[in-house]
Each structure stands twice: as C-alpha cells, then as structure tokens.
CSV table of C-alpha atoms in Angstrom, one decimal:
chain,number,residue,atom,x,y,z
K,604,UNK,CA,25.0,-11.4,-11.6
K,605,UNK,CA,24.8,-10.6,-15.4
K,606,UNK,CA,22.9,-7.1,-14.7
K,607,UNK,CA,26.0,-6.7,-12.6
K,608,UNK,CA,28.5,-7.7,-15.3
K,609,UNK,CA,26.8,-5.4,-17.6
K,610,UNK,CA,26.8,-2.0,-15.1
K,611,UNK,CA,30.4,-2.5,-14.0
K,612,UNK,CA,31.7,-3.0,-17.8
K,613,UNK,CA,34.0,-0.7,-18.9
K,614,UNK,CA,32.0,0.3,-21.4
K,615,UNK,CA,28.7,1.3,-19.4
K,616,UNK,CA,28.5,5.1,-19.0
K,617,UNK,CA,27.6,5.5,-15.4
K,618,UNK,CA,28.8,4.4,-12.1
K,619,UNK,CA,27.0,1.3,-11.2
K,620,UNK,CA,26.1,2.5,-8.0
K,621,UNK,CA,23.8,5.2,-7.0
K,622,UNK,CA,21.6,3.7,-9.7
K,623,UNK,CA,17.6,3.4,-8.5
K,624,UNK,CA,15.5,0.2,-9.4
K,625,UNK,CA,12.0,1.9,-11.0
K,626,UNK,CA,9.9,-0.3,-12.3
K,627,UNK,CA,10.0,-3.9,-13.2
K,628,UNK,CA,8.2,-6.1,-16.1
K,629,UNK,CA,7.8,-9.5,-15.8
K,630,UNK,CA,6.4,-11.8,-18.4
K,631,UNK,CA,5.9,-15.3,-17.5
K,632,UNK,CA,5.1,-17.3,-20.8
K,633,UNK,CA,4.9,-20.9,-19.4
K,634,UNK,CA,5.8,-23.0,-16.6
K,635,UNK,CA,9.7,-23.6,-16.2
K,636,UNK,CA,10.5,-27.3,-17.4
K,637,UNK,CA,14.0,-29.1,-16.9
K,638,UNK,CA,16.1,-29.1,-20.6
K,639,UNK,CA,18.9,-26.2,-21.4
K,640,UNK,CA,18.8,-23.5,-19.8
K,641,UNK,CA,20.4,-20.2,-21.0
K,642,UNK,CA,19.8,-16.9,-19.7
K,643,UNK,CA,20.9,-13.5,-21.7
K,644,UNK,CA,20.7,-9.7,-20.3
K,645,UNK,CA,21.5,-6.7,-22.5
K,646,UNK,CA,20.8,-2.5,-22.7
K,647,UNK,CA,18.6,-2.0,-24.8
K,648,UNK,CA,17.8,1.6,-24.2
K,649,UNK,CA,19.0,4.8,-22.5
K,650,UNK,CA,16.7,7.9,-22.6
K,651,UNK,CA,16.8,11.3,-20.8
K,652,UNK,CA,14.0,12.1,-18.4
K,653,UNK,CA,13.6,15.4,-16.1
K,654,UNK,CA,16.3,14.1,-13.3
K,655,UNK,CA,18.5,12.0,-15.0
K,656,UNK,CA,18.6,8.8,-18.0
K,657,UNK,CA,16.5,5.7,-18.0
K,658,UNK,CA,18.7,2.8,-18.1
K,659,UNK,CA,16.0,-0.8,-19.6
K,660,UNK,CA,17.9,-3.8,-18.9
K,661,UNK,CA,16.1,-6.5,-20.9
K,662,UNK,CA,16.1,-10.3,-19.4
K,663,UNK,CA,15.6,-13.3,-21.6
K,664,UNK,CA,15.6,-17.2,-20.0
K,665,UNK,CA,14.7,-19.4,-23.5
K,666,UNK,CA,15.0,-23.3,-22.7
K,667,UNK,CA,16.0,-25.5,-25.2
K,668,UNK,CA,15.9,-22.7,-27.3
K,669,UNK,CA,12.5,-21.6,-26.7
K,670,UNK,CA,11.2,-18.1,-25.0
K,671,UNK,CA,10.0,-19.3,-21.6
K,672,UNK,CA,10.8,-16.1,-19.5
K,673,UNK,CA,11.7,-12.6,-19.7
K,674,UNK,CA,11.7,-9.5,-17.4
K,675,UNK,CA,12.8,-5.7,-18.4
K,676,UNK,CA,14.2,-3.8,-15.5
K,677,UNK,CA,14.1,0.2,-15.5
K,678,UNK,CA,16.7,1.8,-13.7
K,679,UNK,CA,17.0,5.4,-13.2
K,680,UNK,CA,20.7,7.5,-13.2
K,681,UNK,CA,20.1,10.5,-11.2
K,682,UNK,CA,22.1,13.3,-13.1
K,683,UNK,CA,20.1,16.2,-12.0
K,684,UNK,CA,19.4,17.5,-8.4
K,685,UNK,CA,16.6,20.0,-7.2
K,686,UNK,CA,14.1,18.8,-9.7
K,687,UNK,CA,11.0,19.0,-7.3
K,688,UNK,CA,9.6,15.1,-6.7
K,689,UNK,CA,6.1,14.6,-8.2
K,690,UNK,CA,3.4,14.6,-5.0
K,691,UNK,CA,0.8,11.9,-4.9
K,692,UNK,CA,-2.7,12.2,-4.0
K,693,UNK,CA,-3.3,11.7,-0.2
K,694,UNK,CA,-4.2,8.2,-0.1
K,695,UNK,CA,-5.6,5.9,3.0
K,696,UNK,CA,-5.6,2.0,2.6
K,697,UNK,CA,-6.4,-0.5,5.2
K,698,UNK,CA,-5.9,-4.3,5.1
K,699,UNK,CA,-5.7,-6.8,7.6
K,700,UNK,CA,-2.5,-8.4,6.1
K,701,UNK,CA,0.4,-6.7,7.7
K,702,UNK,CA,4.1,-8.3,6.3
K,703,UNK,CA,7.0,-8.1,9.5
K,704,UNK,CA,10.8,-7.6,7.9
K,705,UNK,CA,13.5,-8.1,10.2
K,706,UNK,CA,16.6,-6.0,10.0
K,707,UNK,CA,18.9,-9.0,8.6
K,708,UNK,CA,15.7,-9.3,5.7
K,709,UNK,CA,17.9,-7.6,2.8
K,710,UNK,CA,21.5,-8.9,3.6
K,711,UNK,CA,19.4,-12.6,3.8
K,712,UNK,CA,18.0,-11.9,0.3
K,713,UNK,CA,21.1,-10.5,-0.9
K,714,UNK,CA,22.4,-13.5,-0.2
K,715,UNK,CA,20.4,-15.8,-1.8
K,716,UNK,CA,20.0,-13.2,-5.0
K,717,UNK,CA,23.5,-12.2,-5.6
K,718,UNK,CA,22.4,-8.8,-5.4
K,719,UNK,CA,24.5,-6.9,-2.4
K,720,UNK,CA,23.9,-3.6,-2.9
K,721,UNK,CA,25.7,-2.5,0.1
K,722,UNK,CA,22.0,-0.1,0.5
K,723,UNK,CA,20.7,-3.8,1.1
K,724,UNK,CA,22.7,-5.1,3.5
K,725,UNK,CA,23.1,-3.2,6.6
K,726,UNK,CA,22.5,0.5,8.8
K,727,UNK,CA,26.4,0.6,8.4
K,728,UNK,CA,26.7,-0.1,4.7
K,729,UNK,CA,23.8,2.0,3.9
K,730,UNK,CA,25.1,5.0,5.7
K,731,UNK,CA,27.8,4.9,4.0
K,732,UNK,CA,25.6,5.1,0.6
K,733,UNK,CA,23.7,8.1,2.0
K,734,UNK,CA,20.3,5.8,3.2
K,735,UNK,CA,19.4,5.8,7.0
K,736,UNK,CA,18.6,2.1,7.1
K,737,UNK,CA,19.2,-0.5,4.9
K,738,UNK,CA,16.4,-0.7,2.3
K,739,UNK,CA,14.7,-4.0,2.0
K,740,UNK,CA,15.0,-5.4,-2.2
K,741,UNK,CA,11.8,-4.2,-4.4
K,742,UNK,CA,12.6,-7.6,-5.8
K,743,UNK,CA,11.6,-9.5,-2.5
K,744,UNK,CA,8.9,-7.3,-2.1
K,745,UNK,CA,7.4,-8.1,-5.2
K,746,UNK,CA,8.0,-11.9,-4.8
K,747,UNK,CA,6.3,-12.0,-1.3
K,748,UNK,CA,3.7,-10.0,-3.1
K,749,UNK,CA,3.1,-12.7,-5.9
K,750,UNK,CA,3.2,-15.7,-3.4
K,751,UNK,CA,-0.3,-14.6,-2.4
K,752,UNK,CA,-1.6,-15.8,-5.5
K,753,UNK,CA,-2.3,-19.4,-6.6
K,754,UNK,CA,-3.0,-21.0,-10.0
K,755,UNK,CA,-1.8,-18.0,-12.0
K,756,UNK,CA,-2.6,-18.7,-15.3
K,757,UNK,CA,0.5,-18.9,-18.2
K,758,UNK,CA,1.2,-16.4,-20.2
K,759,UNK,CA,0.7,-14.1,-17.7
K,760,UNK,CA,2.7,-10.7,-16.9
K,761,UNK,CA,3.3,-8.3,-13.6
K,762,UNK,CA,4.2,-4.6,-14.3
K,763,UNK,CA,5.6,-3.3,-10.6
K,764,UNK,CA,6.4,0.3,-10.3
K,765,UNK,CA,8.7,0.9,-6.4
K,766,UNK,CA,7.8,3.8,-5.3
K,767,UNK,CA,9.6,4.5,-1.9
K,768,UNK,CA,11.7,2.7,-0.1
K,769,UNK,CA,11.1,0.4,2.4
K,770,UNK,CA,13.9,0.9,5.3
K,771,UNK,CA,14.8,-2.2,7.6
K,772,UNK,CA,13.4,-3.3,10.1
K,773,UNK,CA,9.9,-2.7,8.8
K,774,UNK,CA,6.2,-3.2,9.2
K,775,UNK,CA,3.8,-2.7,6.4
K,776,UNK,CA,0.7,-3.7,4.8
K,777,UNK,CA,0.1,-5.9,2.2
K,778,UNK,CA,-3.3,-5.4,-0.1
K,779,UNK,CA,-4.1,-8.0,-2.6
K,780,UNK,CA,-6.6,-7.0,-5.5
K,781,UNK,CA,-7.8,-8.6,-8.4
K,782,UNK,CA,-5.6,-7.5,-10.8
K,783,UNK,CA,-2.7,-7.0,-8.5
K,784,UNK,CA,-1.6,-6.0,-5.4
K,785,UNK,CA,-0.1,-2.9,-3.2
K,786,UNK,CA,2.7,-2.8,-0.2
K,787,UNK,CA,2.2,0.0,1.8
K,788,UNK,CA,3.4,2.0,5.1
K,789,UNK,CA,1.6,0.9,8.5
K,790,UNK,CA,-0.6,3.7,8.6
K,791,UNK,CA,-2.0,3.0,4.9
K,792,UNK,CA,-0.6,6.4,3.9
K,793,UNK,CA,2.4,6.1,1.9
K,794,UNK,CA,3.3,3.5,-1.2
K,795,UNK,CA,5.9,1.7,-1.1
K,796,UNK,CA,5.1,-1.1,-4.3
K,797,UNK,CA,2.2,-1.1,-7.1
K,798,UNK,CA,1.9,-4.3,-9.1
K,799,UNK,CA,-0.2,-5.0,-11.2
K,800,UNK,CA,-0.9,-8.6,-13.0
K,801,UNK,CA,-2.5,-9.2,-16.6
C-alpha cells in the first residue's frame, strides 16, 4: 500500500497504471524478530531508457530502529512504442517440477497483498487494461520460487528479473539451481522469472 501511496501522489509524474514491474532486489539482512516495526518506501531514481523511464522504488523495514529488511523495486513507464523488443537466445529447459495456477491465483494474492492491479484480478478487468488474461503477480511467483529453499543463510539477497508474463490459468515449470532458480512456459521454451540468490 505505500508503493501505491507514492504512484497515485499528486506529485508522481506518471499515471500509476500502465506501469510494468521489471526487476526486483531483495536483501534479507536477518531473521524478522518481534519489537517496532516501521516500514518506509521512497523514489529514489527516475532514468530514461530506449522505451520509456525507469521508475526504483526503494523499501526499508528497520526494527527497533535497526536495518533488518529492504527490497528496491524497478518499474518501467513505457513512453515510447515501436522500439523493437530485445530477442533472447532459443532456450530449452526441462524439469520435473511443474507449478499449477488456477484462474482465481492473482485476485487470491491480490487479496492477501494489497496489490489489485485490476491486470491481476480477472479476464474481465484485464481486458479492459489491454492483457488477454489476468497475469499472475511476479511477486507470488518469486515467493513460491523461494519456498523451495530451506535454511537460507542471513544476510542473504535475491536479484529477480520478470521477463514475460504469466497469464491465468497457467502451467509452468519450476527449476531450482544452486544459486537460484527459473519459472518457465510448459514447453521449457520461454522465461517467465530469473532469480538469482547470493
């Protein structure tokens, strides 16, 4: 809710929607503990790329006034059409860990996260935003992702870059690596989410 406070003030240059979740970096410096929490958000930059501006909305959770978690979000304002997409290498995974999301997945999650993107929620609402099917959160994703793992070890931090969408309801594979993990179509050949932990 206070990355949606901060899009939909007055003062933010862009209309809040229409804006495209990129990449995601998560630093995890120590287990959560009970004291005072306070969470702050803030813009700290804006900066022109080929199809549009960068929006980093930096995340800070400090209990009892001590750094404990922090994420920076990368948005991206699309403010130019026809630039041609980049193409990706032809690529061909296979795993045996295939992830099922029923339709209902993102307004379920949208819920539960505050974040109700009408692209989230339904076919209906996502027509209406210019998306076939309601795309599932990269922010689930990422979490189902993460769940694989146990006994991560503090600090630790997971860069994720979403790459395409992931349109409800959905089957797609899941690959966990060492040093990260990917989500990708059913047939292995298209990327949906690239994480990466350190």
């Amino acid at each position: 809710h206070l990355h949606f406070a901060l899009v939909n003030d007055k003062n933010f240059p862009f209309p809040p929607f229409g804006l495209i979740h990129k990449k995601e970096c998560i630093e995890c410096l120590a287990p959560l503990i009970s004291g005072i929490w306070n969470m702050t958000c803030r813009i700290d930059t804006y900066r022109q790329v080929d199809n549009g501006v960068e929006i980093e909305i930096v995340s800070e959770l400090t209990i009892d006034n001590k750094l404990f978690w922090k994420s920076t979000s990368i948005a991206l304002k699309k403010t130019r059409s026809g630039v041609p997409a980049k193409k990706h290498e032809p690529i061909s995974v296979t795993s045996d860990t295939h992830w099922k999301m029923p339709r209902y997945n993102g307004l379920a999650y949208g819920l539960v996260s505050n974040n109700v993107d009408p692209i989230h929620l339904s076919k209906f609402t996502a027509n209406l935003m210019g998306h076939k099917q309601a795309i599932m959160h990269g922010m689930w994703t990422c979490a189902r992702g993460l769940s694989e793992y146990k006994n991560l070890k503090y600090p630790f931090t997971v860069n994720v870059k979403f790459i395409s969408p992931i349109y409800l309801p959905a089957e797609v594979l899941y690959k966990k690596e060492d040093n990260g993990f990917g989500v990708y179509s059913l047939d292995g050949k298209r990327v949906h989410l690239l994480a990466e932990i350190s």
